[in-house]
Coordinates of N, CA, C and O and ligand atoms in Angstrom, one line a residue:
X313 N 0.9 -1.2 0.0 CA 0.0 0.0 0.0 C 0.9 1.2 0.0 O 1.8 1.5 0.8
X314 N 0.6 2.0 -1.0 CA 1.2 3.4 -0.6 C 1.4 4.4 0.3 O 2.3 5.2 0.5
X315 N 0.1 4.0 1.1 CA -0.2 5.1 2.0 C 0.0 4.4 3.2 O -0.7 3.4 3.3
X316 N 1.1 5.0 4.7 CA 1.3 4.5 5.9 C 1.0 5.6 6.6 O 0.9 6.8 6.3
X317 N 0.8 4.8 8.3 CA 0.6 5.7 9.1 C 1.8 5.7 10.6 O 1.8 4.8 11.4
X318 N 2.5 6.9 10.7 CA 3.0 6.7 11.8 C 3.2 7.8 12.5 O 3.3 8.9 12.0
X319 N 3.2 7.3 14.5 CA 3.3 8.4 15.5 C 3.4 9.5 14.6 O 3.7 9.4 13.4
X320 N 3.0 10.6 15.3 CA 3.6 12.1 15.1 C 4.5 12.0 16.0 O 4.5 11.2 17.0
X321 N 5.3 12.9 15.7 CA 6.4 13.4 16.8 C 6.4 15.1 16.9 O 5.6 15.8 16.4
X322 N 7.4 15.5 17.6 CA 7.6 16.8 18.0 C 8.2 17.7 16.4 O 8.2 18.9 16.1
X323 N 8.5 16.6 15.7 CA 9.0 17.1 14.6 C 8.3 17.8 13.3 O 8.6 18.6 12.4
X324 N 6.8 17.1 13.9 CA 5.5 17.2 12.9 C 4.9 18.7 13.2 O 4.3 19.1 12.3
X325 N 5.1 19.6 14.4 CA 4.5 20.4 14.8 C 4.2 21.9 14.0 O 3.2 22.6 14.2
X326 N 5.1 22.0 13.0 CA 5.5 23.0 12.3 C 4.4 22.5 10.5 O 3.9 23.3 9.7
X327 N 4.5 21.5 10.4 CA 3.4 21.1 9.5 C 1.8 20.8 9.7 O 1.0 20.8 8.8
X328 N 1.6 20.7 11.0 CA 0.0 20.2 11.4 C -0.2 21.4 11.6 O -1.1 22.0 11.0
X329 N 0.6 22.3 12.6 CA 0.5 23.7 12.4 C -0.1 24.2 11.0 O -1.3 24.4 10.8
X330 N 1.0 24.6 10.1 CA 0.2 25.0 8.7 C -1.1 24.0 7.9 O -1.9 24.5 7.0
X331 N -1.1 23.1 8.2 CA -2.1 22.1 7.4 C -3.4 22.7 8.4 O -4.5 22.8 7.8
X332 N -3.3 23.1 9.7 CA -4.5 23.8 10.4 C -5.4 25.1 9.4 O -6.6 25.2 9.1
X333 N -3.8 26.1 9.1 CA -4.8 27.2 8.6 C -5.1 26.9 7.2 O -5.8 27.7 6.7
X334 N -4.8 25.8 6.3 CA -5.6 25.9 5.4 C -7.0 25.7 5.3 O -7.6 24.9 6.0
X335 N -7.6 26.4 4.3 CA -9.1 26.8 4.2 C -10.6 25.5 4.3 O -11.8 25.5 4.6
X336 N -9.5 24.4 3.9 CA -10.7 23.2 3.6 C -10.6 22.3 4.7 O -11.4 21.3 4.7
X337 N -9.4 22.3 6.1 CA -9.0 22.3 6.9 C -10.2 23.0 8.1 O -10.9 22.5 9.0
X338 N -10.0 24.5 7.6 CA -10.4 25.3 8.8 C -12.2 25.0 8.6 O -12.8 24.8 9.6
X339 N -12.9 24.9 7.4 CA -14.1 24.8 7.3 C -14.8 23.3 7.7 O -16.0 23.0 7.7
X340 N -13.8 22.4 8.0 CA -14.3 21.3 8.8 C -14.0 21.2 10.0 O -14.4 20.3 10.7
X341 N -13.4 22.0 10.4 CA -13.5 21.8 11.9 C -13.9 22.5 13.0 O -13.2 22.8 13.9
X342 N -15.5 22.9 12.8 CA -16.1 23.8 13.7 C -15.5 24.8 14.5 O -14.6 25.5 14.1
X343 N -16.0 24.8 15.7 CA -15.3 25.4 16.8 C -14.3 25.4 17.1 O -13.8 26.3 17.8
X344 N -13.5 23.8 16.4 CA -12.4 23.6 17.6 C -11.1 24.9 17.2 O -10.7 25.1 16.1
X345 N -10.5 25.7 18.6 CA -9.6 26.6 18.0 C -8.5 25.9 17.6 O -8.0 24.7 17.8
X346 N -8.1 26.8 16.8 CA -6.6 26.0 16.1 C -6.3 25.5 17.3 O -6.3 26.1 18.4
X347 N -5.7 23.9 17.1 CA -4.5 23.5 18.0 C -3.5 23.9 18.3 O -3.1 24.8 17.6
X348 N -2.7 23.4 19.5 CA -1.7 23.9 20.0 C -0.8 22.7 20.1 O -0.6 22.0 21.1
X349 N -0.1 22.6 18.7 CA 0.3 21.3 18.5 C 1.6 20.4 19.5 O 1.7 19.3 20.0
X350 N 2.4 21.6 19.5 CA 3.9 21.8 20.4 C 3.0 20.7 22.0 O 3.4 19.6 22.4
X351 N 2.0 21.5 22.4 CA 1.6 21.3 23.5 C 0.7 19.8 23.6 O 0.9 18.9 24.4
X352 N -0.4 19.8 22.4 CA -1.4 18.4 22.6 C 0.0 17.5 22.3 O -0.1 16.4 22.9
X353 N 0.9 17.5 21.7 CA 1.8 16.2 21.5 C 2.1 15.7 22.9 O 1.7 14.7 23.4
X354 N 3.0 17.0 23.5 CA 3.9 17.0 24.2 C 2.6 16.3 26.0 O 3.1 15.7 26.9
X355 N 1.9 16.6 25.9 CA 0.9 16.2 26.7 C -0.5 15.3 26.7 O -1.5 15.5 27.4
X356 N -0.2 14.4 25.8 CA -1.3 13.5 24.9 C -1.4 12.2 26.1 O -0.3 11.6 26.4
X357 N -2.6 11.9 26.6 CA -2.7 10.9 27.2 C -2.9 9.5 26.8 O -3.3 9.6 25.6
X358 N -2.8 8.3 27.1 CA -2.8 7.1 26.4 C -4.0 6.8 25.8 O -4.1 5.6 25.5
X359 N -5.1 7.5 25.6 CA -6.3 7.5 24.9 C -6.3 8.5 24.1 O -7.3 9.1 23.8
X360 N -5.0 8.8 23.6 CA -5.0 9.4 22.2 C -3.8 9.1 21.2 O -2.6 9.1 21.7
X361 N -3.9 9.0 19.9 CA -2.9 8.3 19.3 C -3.3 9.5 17.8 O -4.3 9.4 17.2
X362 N -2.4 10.4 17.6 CA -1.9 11.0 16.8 C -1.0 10.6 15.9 O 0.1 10.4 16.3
X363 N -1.4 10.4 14.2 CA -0.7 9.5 13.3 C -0.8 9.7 12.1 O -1.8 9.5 11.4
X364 N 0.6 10.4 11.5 CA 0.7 11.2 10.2 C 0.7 10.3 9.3 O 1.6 9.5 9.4
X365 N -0.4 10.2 8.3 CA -0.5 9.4 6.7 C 0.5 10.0 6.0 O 0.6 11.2 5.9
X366 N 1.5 9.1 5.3 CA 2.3 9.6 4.6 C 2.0 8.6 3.3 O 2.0 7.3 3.5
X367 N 1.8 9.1 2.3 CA 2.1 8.6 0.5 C 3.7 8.6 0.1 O 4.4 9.6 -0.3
X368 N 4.0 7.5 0.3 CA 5.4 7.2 -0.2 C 6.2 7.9 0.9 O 7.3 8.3 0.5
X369 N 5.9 8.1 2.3 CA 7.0 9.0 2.9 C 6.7 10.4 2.8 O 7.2 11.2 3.6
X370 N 5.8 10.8 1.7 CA 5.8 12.3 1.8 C 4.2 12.4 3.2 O 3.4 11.5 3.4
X371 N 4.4 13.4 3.9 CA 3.0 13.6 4.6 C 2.0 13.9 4.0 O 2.3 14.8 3.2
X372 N 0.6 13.5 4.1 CA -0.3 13.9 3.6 C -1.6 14.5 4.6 O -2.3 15.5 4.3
X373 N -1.5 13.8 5.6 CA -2.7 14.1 6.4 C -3.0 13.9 7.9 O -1.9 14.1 8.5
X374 N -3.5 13.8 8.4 CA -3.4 13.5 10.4 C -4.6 12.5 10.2 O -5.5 12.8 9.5
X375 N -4.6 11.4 11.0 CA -5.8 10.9 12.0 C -5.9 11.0 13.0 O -4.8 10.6 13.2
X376 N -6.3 11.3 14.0 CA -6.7 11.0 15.8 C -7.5 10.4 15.9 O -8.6 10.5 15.4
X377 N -6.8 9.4 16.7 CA -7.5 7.9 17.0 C -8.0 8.3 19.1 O -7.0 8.8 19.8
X378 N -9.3 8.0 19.7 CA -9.3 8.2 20.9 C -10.2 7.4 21.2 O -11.2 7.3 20.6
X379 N -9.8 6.4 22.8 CA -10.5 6.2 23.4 C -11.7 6.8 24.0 O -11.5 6.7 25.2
X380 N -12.8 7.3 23.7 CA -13.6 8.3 23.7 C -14.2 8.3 25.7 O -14.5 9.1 26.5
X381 N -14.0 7.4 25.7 CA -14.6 6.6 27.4 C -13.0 7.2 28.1 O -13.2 7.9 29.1
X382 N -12.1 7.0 27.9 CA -10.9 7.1 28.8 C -9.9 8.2 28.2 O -8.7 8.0 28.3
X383 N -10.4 9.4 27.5 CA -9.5 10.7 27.1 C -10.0 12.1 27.8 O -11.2 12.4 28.0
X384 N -9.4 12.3 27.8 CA -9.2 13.1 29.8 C -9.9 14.4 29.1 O -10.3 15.1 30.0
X385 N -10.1 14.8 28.2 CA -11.1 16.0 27.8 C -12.7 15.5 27.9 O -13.7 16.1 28.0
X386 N -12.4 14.6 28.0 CA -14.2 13.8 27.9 C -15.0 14.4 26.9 O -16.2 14.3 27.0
X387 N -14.5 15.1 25.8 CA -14.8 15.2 24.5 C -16.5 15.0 24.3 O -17.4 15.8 24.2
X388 N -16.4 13.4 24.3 CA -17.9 12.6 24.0 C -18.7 12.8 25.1 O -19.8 12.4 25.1
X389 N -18.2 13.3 26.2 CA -19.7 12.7 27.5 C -19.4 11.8 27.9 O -18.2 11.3 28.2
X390 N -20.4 11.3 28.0 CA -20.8 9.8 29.1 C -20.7 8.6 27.1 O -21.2 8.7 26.0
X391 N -19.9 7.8 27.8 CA -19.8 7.1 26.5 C -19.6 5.4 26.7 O -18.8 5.1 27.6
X392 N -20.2 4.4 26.0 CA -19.6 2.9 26.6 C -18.3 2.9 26.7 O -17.7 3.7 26.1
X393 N -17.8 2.2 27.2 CA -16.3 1.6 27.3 C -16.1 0.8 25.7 O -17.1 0.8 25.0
X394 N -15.2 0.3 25.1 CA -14.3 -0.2 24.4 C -14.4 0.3 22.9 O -14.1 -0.6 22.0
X395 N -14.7 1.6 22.6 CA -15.2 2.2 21.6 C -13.8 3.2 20.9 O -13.0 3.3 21.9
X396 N -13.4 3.7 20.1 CA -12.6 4.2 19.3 C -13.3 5.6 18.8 O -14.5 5.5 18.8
X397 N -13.0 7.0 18.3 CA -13.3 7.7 17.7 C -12.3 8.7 17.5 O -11.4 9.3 18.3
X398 N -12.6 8.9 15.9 CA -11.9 9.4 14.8 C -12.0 10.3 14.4 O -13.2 10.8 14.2
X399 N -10.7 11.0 14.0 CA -10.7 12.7 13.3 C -9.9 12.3 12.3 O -9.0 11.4 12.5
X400 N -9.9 13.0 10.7 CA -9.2 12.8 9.4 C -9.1 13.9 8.4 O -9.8 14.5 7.6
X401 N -8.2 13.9 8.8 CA -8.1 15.5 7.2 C -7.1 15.3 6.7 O -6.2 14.6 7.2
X402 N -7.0 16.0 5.3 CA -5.9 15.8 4.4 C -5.3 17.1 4.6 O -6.0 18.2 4.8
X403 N -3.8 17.0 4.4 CA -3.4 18.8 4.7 C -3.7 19.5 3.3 O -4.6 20.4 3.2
X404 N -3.2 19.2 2.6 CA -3.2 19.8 1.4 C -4.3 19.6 0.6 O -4.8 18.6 0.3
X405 N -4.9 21.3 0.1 CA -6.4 20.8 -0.9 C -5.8 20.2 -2.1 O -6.8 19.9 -2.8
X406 N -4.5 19.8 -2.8 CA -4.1 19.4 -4.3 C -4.8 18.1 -3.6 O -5.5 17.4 -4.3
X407 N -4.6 17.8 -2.4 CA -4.3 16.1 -2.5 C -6.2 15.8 -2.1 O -6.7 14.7 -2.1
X408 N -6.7 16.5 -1.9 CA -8.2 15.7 -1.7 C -8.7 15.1 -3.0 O -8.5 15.5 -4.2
X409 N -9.4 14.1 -2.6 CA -10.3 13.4 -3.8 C -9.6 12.6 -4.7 O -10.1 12.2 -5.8
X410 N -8.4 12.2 -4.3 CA -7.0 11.7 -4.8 C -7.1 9.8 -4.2 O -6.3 9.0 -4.7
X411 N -8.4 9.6 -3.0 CA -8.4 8.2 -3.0 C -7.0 8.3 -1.4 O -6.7 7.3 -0.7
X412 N -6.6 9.3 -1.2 CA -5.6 9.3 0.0 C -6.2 8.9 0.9 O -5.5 8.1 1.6
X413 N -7.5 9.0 1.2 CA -8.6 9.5 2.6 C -9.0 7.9 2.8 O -8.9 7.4 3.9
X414 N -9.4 7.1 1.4 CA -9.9 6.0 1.8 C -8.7 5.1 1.9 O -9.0 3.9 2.3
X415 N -7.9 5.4 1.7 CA -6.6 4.5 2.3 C -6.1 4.7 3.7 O -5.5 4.0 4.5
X416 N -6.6 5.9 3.7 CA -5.8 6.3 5.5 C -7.5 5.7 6.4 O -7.6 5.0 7.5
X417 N -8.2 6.0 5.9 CA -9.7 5.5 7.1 C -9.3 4.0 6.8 O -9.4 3.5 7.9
X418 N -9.0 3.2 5.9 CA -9.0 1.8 6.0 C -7.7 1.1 7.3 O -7.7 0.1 8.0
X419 N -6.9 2.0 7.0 CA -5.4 1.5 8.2 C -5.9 2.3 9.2 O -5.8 1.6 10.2
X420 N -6.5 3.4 9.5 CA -7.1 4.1 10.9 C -8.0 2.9 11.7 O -7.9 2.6 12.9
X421 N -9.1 2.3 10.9 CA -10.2 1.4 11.1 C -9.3 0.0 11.3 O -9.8 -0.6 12.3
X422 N -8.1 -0.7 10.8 CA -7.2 -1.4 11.2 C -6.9 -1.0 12.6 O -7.3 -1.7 13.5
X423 N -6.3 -0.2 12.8 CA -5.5 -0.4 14.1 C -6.7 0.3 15.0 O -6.4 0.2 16.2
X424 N -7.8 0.8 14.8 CA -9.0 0.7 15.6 C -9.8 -0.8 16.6 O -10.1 -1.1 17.8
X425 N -9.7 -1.4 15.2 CA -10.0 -2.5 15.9 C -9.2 -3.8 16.1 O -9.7 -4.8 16.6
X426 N -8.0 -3.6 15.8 CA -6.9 -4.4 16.1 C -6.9 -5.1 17.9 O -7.0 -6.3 18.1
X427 N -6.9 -4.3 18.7 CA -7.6 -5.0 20.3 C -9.3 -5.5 19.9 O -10.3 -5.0 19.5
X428 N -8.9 -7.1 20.6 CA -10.2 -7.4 20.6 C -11.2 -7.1 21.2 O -12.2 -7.6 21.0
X429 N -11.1 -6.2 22.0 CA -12.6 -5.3 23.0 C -12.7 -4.4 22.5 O -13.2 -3.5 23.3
X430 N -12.5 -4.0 21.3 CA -12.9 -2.4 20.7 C -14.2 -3.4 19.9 O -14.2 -4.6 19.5
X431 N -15.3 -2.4 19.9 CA -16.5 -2.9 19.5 C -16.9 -2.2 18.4 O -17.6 -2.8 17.5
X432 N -16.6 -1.0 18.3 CA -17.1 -0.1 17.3 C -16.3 1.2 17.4 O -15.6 1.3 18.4
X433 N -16.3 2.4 16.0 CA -15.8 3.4 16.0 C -16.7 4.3 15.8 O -17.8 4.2 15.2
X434 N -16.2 5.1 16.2 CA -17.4 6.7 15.8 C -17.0 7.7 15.2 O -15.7 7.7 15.1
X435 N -17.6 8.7 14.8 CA -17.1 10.2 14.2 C -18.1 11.0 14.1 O -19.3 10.8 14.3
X436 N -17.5 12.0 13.9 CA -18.5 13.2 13.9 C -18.3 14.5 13.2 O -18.1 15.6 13.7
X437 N -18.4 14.1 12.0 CA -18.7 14.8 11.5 C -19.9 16.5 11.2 O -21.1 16.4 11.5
X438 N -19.6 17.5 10.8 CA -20.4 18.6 10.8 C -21.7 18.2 9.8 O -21.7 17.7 8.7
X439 N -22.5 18.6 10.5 CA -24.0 18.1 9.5 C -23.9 18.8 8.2 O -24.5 18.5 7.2
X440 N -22.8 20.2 8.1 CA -22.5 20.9 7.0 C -21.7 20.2 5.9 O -21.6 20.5 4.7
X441 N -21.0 18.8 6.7 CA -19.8 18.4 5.6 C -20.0 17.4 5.5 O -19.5 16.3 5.8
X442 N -21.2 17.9 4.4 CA -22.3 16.7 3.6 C -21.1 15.6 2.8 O -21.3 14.3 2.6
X443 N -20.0 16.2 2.3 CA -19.1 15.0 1.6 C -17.9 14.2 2.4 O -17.4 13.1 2.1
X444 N -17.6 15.1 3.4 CA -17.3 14.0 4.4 C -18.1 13.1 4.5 O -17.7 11.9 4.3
X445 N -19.7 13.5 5.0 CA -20.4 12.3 5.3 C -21.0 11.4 4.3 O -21.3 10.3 4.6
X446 N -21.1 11.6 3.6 CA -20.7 10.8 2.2 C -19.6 9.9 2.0 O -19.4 8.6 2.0
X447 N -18.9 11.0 1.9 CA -17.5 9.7 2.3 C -17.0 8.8 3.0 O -16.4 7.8 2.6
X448 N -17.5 9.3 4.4 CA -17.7 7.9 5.6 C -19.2 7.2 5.3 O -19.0 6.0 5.7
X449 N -20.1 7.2 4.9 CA -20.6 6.0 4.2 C -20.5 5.2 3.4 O -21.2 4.3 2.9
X450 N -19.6 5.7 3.2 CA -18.7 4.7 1.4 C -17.8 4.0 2.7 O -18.0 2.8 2.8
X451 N -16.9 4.6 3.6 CA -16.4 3.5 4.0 C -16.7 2.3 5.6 O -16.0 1.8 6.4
X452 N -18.4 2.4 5.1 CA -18.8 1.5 6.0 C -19.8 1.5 7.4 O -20.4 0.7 8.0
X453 N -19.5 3.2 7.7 CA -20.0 4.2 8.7 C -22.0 4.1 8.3 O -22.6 3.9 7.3
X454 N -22.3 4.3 9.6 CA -23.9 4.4 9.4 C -23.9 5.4 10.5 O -23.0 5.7 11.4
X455 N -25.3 6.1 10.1 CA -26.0 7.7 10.8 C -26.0 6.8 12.6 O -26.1 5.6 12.9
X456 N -26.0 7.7 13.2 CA -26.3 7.4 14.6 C -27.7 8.4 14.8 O -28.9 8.0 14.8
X457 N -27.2 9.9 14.8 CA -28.3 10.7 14.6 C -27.1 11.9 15.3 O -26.0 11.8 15.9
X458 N -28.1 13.3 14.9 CA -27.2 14.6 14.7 C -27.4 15.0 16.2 O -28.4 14.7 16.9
X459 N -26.1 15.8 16.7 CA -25.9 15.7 18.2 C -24.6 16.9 18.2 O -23.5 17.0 17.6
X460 N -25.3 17.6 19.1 CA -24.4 19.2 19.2 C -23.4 18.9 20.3 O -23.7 18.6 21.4
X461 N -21.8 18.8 19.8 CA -20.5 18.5 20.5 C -20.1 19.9 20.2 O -20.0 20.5 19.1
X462 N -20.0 20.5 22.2 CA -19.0 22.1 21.9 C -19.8 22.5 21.3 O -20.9 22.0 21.4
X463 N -19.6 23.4 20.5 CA -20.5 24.4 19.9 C -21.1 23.9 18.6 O -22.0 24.6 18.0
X464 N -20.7 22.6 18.3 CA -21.0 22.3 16.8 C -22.4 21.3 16.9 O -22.9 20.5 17.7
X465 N -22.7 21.8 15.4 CA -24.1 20.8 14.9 C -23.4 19.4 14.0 O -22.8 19.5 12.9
X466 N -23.5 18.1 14.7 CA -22.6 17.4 14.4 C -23.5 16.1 13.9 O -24.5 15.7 14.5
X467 N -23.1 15.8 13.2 CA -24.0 14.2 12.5 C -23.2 13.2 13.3 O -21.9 13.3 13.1
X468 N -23.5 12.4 14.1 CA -22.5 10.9 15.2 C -22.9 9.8 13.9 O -24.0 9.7 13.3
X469 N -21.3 8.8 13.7 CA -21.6 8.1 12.7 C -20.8 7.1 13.3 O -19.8 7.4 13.9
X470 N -21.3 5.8 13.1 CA -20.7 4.6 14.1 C -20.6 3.4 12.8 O -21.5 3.2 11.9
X471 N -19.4 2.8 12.9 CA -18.8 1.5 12.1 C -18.4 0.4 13.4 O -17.5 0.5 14.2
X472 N -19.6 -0.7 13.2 CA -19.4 -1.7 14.6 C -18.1 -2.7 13.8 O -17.7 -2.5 12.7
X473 N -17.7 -3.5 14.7 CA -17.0 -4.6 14.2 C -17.3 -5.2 12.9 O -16.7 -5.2 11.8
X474 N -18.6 -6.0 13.3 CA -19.0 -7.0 12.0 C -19.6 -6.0 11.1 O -20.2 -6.5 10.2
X475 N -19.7 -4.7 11.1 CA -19.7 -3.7 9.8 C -18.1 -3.5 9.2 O -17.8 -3.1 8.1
X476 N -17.6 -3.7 9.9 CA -16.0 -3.6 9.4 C -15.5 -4.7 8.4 O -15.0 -4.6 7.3
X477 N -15.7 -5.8 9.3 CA -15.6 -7.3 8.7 C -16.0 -7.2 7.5 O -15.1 -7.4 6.7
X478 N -17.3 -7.0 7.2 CA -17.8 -7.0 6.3 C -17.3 -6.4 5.0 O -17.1 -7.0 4.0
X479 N -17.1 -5.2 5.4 CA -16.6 -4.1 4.6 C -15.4 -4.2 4.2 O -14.9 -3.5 3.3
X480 N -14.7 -5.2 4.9 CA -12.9 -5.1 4.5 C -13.2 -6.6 3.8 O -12.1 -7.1 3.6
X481 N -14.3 -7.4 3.5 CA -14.2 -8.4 2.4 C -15.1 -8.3 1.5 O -15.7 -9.2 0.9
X482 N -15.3 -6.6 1.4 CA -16.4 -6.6 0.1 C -15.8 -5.7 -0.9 O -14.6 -6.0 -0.6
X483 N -15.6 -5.1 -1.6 CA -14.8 -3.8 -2.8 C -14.4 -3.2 -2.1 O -13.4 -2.7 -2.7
X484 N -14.6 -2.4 -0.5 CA -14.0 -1.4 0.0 C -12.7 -1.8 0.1 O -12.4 -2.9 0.5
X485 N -11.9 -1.0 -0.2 CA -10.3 -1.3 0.1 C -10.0 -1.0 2.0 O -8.8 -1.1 2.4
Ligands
COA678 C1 -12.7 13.7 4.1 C2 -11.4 13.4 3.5 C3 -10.5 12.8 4.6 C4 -11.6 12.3 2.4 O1 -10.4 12.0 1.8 P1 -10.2 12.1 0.2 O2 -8.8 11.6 -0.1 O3 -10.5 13.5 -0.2 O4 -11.3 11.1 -0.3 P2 -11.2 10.0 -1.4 O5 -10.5 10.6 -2.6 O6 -10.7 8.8 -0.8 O7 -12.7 9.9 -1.7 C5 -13.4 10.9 -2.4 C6 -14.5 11.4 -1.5 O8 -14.0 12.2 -0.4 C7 -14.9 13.2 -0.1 N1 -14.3 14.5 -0.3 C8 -13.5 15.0 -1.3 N2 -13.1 16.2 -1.2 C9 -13.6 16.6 0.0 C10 -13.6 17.8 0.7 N3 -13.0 18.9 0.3 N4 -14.2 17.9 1.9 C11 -14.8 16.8 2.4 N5 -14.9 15.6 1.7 C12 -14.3 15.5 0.6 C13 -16.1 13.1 -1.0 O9 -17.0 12.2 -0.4 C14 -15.4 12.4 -2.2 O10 -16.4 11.7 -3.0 P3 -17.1 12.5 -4.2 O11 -16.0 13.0 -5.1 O12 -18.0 11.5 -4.8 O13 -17.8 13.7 -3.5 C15 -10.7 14.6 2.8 O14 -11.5 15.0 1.7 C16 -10.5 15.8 3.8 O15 -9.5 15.8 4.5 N6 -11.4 16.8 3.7 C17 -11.3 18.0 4.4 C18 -11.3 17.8 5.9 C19 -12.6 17.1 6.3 O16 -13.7 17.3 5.8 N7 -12.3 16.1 7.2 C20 -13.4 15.4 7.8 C21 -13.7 16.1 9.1 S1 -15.0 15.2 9.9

């Protein structure tokens, strides 16, 4: 596969930095204020796993992967135990729609459910970012129902295990 995913490091801070202010970047991510990257690395609890997609080595994009039940912002609320949830952007607008995105959600959804007590993943997408959510129904994701996280109007979208299963032995790559 072309596309890998590994740790960020302290090294990354100066690129997730700029990949923040760009425009197609800033218009999916609600409320949240720009990150403070130097700092979320440097203080990231073990229910979060920050992980630059790289195409051939070059970087392309960020996932965050979180224990939504045991990450110390409590982000989700009140949430079951053994559950995963996911954030995914591409830095660069050349590179959207390029097929990057469904390579990196397929190794994100990998090492999601790689422990056998993870049951399901979530996301949450902006009810505005109708092609995100599109997108995550191409790869396997179903509606939960729309639910205001922080300040945002958010669509909750859940991929259980045996939706995964499924999905990783049918045309989804
Ligand atoms: C969502 C995203 C990760 C998908 O990755 P991608 O490499 O662009 O997607 P692929 O090429 O694998 O698949 C194409 C689909 O991605 C989605 N997509 C493409 N450009 C997009 C954009 N600017 N914003 C949101 N989704 C987009 C569409 O569903 C597209 O299908 P379509 O052409 O039929 O509309 C990527 O587009 C992205 O980072 N978008 C901006 C940030 C964002 O919206 N992140 C999600 C926050 S919840």
């Amino acid at each position: 596969m072309t596309v890998s995913l590994r740790e960020a490091t302290a090294d990354d801070v100066a690129l997730l930095t700029y990949w923040d202010s760009q425009p197609h970047v800033v218009a999916a991510s609600g409320d949240d204020d720009n990150e403070d990257w130097s700092h979320a690395l440097a203080t990231k609890d073990d229910a979060t796993w920050y992980l630059v997609a790289e195409e051939r080595g070059r970087p392309i994009g960020l996932v965050q992967i979180i224990d939504p039940a045991l990450e110390s912002s409590h982000y989700w609320g009140d949430v079951e135990p053994n559950l995963r949830a996911i954030d995914i952007w591409i830095g660069e607008e050349a590179d959207l729609g390029r097929g990057l995105g469904t390579k990196m959600m397929a190794l994100a959804l990998q090492r999601c459910f790689d422990p056998a007590e993870v049951t399901g993943v979530l996301i949450d997408p902006l009810e505005s970012n109708t092609r995100a959510i599109n997108f995550y129904r191409r790869c396997g994701f179903q509606d939960v129902g729309p639910r205001r996280l922080g300040q945002d109007d958010c669509l909750v979208m859940r991929i259980d295990r045996e939706q995964w299963r499924r999905a990783t032995t049918s045309d989804i790559p």
